[in-house]
Amino acid sequence: MNRTTLSLIAGVAALAAVTGFATLDAPDTSGADTAKAAARLPVERTGLVCPAPSASDLAETAYTSFTPVTKGAAAKGTAHLTAATGKTDGKDGKDGKTGKTDGKTGKSEEKGGKTAAKPVLAPKAPGTPATGSTSGGTTPAYLGTAEGAYAPGWTLQETTEVAAGTGRGLLGVNCTAPDTEFWFPGASTAADRTDYVHLTNPDDSAAVVDIELYGPDGALQTTVGEGITVPPHASDPILLSTLTAEKQDAVTVHVNVRSGRVGAAVQALDDKLGGDWLAPAGDPAGSLVIPGIPKDAVSVRLVAFAPGNADADLKVQLASSTGLITPAGHETLHVKGKMSASVDLGDVTRGEAGSLVLTPTDDAVPVVAAVRVVRGKGDDQESAFIPATADVGTRASVADNRAKAATLSLTAPTGTAQVKVTSSAGSEGGATASQTYTLKPGTTQDVVPPAPQGLKGTYAITVEHVSGAPVYAARTLLSTDKDTPGFTIQTLPDDRGTVSVPEADENLDVLQR
């Protein structure tokens, strides 16, 4: 046994002694015992970040909270939102003004027992959505924390309707978990676009962030994109056009956190085509799926970016209602390393449900991608964004679905699959409803979610993978305000409501090995 091995064993033994003699049982190589598989247990705490919704005085914003019922989850718990004003003390969601919010009753108290303002929403029991609303352009970003019964699969939707002006229409975004790196292909610094990257810090210490912009010719020269400090429990919207003098219509934004964590999202506002949120793209990968392109899309623009130095050659296919097809004239896309590539696919869906499938033509090179979708005619045209995303995994949910206004898109690019779709009870009443769907290989199926019985208010949709190949999903939500035509699209990646927990035992023998 060499000296390195002996040092490693000694280090492990010392660590075990410090942590109370907890060790992981290794499998017996003699074959006498079989190692037990790691158990999947519900998470006990979830944190989410909601960006400030709008600077427009005409903005009307709805917040919807939902936690699916999870077997084995804690019996009790709390969930609350705290304004990201930089004043939170960071302890158990307490705020110097509002104090602690009870996830069941929604009551809040100031220190000293005085009654404070009602919170933006008060989550109800798992399985039932809770809603809240704000008006105007001064609504702050929010920091969300769910614990115990509310934590597994907790989702928050922020939906804003803006009646007029730049970025008019329906803007929607799923509040995201804080992280250290984000990619946003599809942003813009062009004259007709006003794009902000919102950075929100949920932690007790300041975060330091670098923002890099990449156009068709590579990195854009930026002036103040490095070393941006985001104070604790605060949010900072940064106008992309203030970072560079270059006007580019196909920009990939890279948010890299040097220290700490942030939540990040890009708000893309167009002078003529309305606006929406561009959510972070999935992790760079050789093959990507962009689900849920509306069948009545009049324009679809694809933007892809290769983070490394190697070029990527991608085969472009549309998973239609009948199978995989190749768009005429757009069979492949060449993406140079560290450069944004874009292609206008026009009305690629041609009145059918569709999802884009990008695969390598040769060697796989990691890329990120997103599309901008335009619907409508003339002055009523609106736009939305769909990033490439992970599959639904075990389970995924999306909140804020409204009667006759939500469409769920499901695609299984690589094989036959089966999923169960459950519509929750309404936020103001009703009962759950479920239906199982079978997807053929390489197809996309648009479905109207099963209507909750006696629906009152809004409801949540949960997609559970039953069998077969990976399934990707997206939800399109239409505006219910006749004076504010618009739509927004959210993807449904795995909710990460459970984690693998390997079996551990106390073992004093480790100190003698």
Coordinates of C-alpha atoms in Angstrom, one line a residue, residues 136-405:
G136 CA -47.7 49.3 -10.7
G137 CA -44.0 49.6 -11.4
T138 CA -42.6 49.6 -7.9
T139 CA -43.0 45.9 -7.0
P140 CA -39.7 44.6 -5.8
A141 CA -38.0 41.3 -6.4
Y142 CA -38.9 38.5 -3.9
L143 CA -36.9 35.9 -2.1
G144 CA -38.9 32.7 -1.4
T145 CA -38.2 29.9 1.1
A146 CA -40.2 26.7 1.6
E147 CA -39.5 24.2 4.3
G148 CA -40.9 20.8 5.4
A149 CA -44.1 19.9 3.6
Y150 CA -43.9 22.9 1.3
A151 CA -40.4 22.2 0.0
P152 CA -40.5 19.2 -2.4
G153 CA -41.2 20.4 -5.9
W154 CA -42.2 24.0 -4.8
T155 CA -42.8 26.2 -7.8
L156 CA -43.6 29.9 -8.1
Q157 CA -44.9 31.6 -11.2
E158 CA -44.8 35.4 -11.7
T159 CA -47.1 36.6 -14.5
T160 CA -47.4 40.3 -15.5
E161 CA -49.9 42.0 -17.9
V162 CA -48.8 45.3 -19.3
A163 CA -51.5 47.1 -21.3
A164 CA -49.4 49.4 -23.4
G165 CA -45.9 50.7 -24.1
T166 CA -42.6 48.9 -24.8
G167 CA -42.9 45.3 -23.7
R168 CA -46.7 45.3 -23.6
G169 CA -48.5 42.0 -23.4
L170 CA -48.1 39.0 -21.1
L171 CA -44.8 38.4 -19.4
G172 CA -44.3 35.2 -17.4
V173 CA -41.4 33.5 -15.6
N174 CA -40.9 30.7 -13.2
C175 CA -39.0 31.9 -10.1
T176 CA -35.7 30.2 -10.2
A177 CA -33.3 28.6 -7.7
P178 CA -30.1 30.7 -7.0
D179 CA -27.0 29.4 -8.7
T180 CA -23.5 30.4 -9.8
E181 CA -23.7 30.3 -13.6
F182 CA -26.4 31.1 -16.2
W183 CA -26.6 31.2 -20.1
F184 CA -29.1 33.3 -22.0
P185 CA -29.0 32.8 -25.8
G186 CA -31.5 35.1 -27.5
A187 CA -30.9 38.5 -25.8
S188 CA -30.3 41.7 -27.8
T189 CA -28.7 45.1 -27.6
A190 CA -30.4 46.3 -30.8
A191 CA -32.1 49.7 -30.9
D192 CA -35.7 48.3 -30.8
R193 CA -35.0 46.1 -27.8
T194 CA -34.6 47.0 -24.1
D195 CA -33.1 44.0 -22.4
Y196 CA -32.3 43.8 -18.7
V197 CA -30.5 41.1 -16.8
H198 CA -32.0 40.9 -13.3
L199 CA -29.6 39.7 -10.6
T200 CA -31.0 38.9 -7.2
N201 CA -29.0 37.8 -4.2
P202 CA -30.8 35.7 -1.6
D203 CA -27.9 35.3 0.8
D204 CA -26.5 37.2 3.8
S205 CA -23.3 38.2 2.1
A206 CA -22.7 40.2 -1.1
A207 CA -22.3 38.4 -4.4
V208 CA -19.8 39.3 -7.1
V209 CA -20.9 38.7 -10.7
D210 CA -19.3 38.9 -14.1
I211 CA -21.5 39.5 -17.2
E212 CA -20.1 38.5 -20.6
L213 CA -21.9 39.2 -23.9
Y214 CA -21.3 37.2 -27.1
G215 CA -22.5 38.2 -30.6
P216 CA -22.1 36.6 -34.1
D217 CA -18.4 37.7 -34.2
G218 CA -17.5 36.6 -30.7
A219 CA -17.2 38.5 -27.4
L220 CA -18.6 42.0 -27.3
Q221 CA -16.4 44.7 -25.8
T222 CA -18.0 45.6 -22.4
T223 CA -17.2 48.4 -20.1
V224 CA -18.6 47.6 -16.6
G225 CA -19.5 43.9 -16.9
E226 CA -16.9 42.6 -14.5
G227 CA -17.0 42.6 -10.7
I228 CA -20.6 43.7 -10.3
T229 CA -21.5 43.6 -6.6
V230 CA -25.0 42.6 -5.7
P231 CA -25.7 43.4 -2.0
P232 CA -27.2 40.8 0.3
H233 CA -31.0 40.3 0.0
A234 CA -31.1 42.8 -2.9
S235 CA -31.8 42.8 -6.6
D236 CA -30.0 44.7 -9.4
P237 CA -31.5 45.1 -13.0
I238 CA -28.8 45.9 -15.4
L239 CA -29.6 47.3 -18.9
L240 CA -27.5 45.3 -21.4
S241 CA -27.1 48.3 -23.7
T242 CA -25.2 50.1 -20.9
L243 CA -22.6 47.3 -20.9
T244 CA -21.6 47.7 -24.6
A245 CA -21.8 50.2 -27.4
E246 CA -22.3 47.4 -30.0
K247 CA -25.8 46.9 -31.4
Q248 CA -26.4 43.2 -31.9
D249 CA -29.6 41.4 -32.4
A250 CA -28.4 37.9 -31.5
V251 CA -26.6 38.0 -28.2
T252 CA -25.8 35.3 -25.7
V253 CA -25.5 36.5 -22.1
H254 CA -23.2 34.6 -19.7
V255 CA -23.7 35.3 -16.0
N256 CA -20.8 34.0 -14.0
V257 CA -20.8 34.4 -10.2
R258 CA -17.3 34.8 -8.7
S259 CA -18.5 34.6 -5.1
G260 CA -21.9 33.9 -3.5
R261 CA -25.1 33.0 -5.5
V262 CA -27.7 34.8 -7.4
G263 CA -30.9 34.2 -9.2
A264 CA -30.9 35.5 -12.8
A265 CA -33.3 36.2 -15.6
V266 CA -33.4 38.4 -18.7
Q267 CA -36.4 40.7 -19.3
A268 CA -36.6 41.3 -23.1
L269 CA -38.8 44.3 -24.1
D270 CA -39.5 45.1 -27.8
D271 CA -40.9 48.3 -29.1
K272 CA -43.2 46.5 -31.6
L273 CA -43.3 42.8 -30.6
G274 CA -44.2 43.1 -26.9
G275 CA -42.0 41.4 -24.4
D276 CA -41.4 38.5 -22.1
W277 CA -38.8 36.9 -19.8
L278 CA -36.0 34.9 -21.2
A279 CA -35.3 32.1 -18.6
P280 CA -31.9 30.5 -18.2
A281 CA -31.1 27.8 -20.8
G282 CA -30.4 24.3 -19.7
D283 CA -26.8 23.2 -19.1
P284 CA -24.6 23.1 -22.3
A285 CA -25.0 19.7 -24.0
G286 CA -24.3 18.0 -27.4
S287 CA -28.1 17.4 -28.0
L288 CA -30.8 19.8 -27.1
V289 CA -34.6 19.9 -27.1
I290 CA -36.7 23.1 -27.2
P291 CA -40.3 22.0 -26.5
G292 CA -43.7 23.6 -27.1
I293 CA -43.5 26.0 -30.1
P294 CA -47.1 27.1 -30.7
K295 CA -48.7 25.8 -33.8
D296 CA -49.8 29.3 -34.9
A297 CA -46.3 30.8 -34.6
V298 CA -45.7 33.2 -37.5
S299 CA -42.0 33.5 -36.8
V300 CA -39.4 31.3 -34.9
R301 CA -35.9 32.5 -34.5
L302 CA -33.2 30.1 -33.2
V303 CA -30.1 31.3 -31.4
A304 CA -27.3 28.9 -30.4
F305 CA -24.0 29.4 -28.7
A306 CA -21.0 27.1 -28.1
P307 CA -19.2 28.1 -24.8
G308 CA -16.0 26.3 -25.7
N309 CA -13.4 26.9 -28.4
A310 CA -14.6 24.0 -30.7
D311 CA -17.2 24.6 -33.4
A312 CA -20.5 22.7 -33.3
D313 CA -22.4 21.4 -36.3
L314 CA -26.1 20.7 -35.4
K315 CA -28.8 18.8 -37.2
V316 CA -32.0 20.8 -36.9
Q317 CA -35.3 18.8 -36.8
L318 CA -38.9 19.5 -35.8
A319 CA -40.7 16.9 -33.7
S320 CA -44.1 17.4 -35.2
S321 CA -47.4 15.8 -34.4
T322 CA -46.6 13.0 -36.9
G323 CA -42.8 12.6 -36.4
L324 CA -39.4 14.1 -36.9
I325 CA -39.1 16.3 -40.0
T326 CA -36.3 18.5 -41.3
P327 CA -37.2 22.2 -42.1
A328 CA -36.5 22.9 -45.7
G329 CA -33.4 25.0 -46.2
H330 CA -32.5 24.8 -42.5
E331 CA -31.2 21.2 -42.3
T332 CA -28.1 22.1 -40.2
L333 CA -26.7 25.0 -38.2
H334 CA -23.0 25.7 -37.8
V335 CA -22.0 27.3 -34.5
K336 CA -18.5 28.7 -34.1
G337 CA -16.8 28.4 -30.8
K338 CA -17.6 31.4 -28.5
M339 CA -19.9 33.0 -31.1
S340 CA -23.7 33.3 -31.3
A341 CA -25.3 31.7 -34.4
S342 CA -28.9 32.5 -35.4
V343 CA -31.3 31.4 -38.0
D344 CA -34.9 32.5 -38.9
L345 CA -37.1 29.4 -39.3
G346 CA -40.2 31.3 -40.2
D347 CA -43.6 29.6 -39.6
V348 CA -41.8 26.3 -39.1
T349 CA -44.7 24.6 -37.3
R350 CA -47.2 25.2 -40.2
G351 CA -50.2 24.8 -38.0
E352 CA -49.1 21.7 -36.1
A353 CA -47.7 21.1 -32.6
G354 CA -43.9 21.2 -32.7
S355 CA -40.6 21.1 -30.8
L356 CA -37.1 21.7 -32.0
V357 CA -34.6 18.9 -31.7
L358 CA -30.9 19.7 -32.1
T359 CA -28.4 16.9 -32.5
P360 CA -24.7 16.8 -33.5
T361 CA -23.9 15.9 -37.1
D362 CA -20.5 14.5 -36.1
D363 CA -18.7 15.0 -32.8
A364 CA -20.8 16.3 -29.9
V365 CA -19.9 19.8 -28.8
P366 CA -21.7 21.3 -25.9
V367 CA -24.0 24.2 -26.9
V368 CA -26.9 26.3 -25.4
A369 CA -29.9 27.5 -27.3
A370 CA -33.2 29.2 -27.2
V371 CA -35.9 30.4 -29.6
R372 CA -37.9 33.6 -29.9
V373 CA -41.5 32.9 -31.0
V374 CA -43.8 35.6 -32.5
R375 CA -47.6 35.1 -32.7
G376 CA -50.4 37.4 -34.0
K377 CA -50.8 39.8 -36.9
G378 CA -50.0 43.5 -37.5
D379 CA -50.0 45.7 -34.4
D380 CA -51.2 42.7 -32.2
Q381 CA -48.1 40.7 -32.6
E382 CA -46.5 39.5 -29.4
S383 CA -43.3 37.5 -28.6
A384 CA -42.1 34.9 -26.1
F385 CA -39.0 32.8 -25.5
I386 CA -38.4 29.1 -25.1
P387 CA -34.9 28.0 -23.9
A388 CA -33.6 24.5 -24.4
T389 CA -34.4 22.6 -21.3
A390 CA -34.0 19.3 -19.4
D391 CA -36.6 16.6 -19.5
V392 CA -39.4 16.3 -16.9
G393 CA -37.5 13.6 -15.2
T394 CA -39.6 12.1 -12.4
R395 CA -42.0 15.0 -12.1
A396 CA -42.4 18.6 -13.0
S397 CA -45.0 21.3 -12.3
V398 CA -46.1 24.7 -13.6
A399 CA -48.4 27.1 -11.8
D400 CA -50.9 29.8 -12.8
N401 CA -53.0 28.0 -15.3
R402 CA -56.3 29.6 -16.2
A403 CA -59.5 28.1 -17.6
K404 CA -59.4 27.9 -21.5
A405 CA -56.1 29.7 -21.5

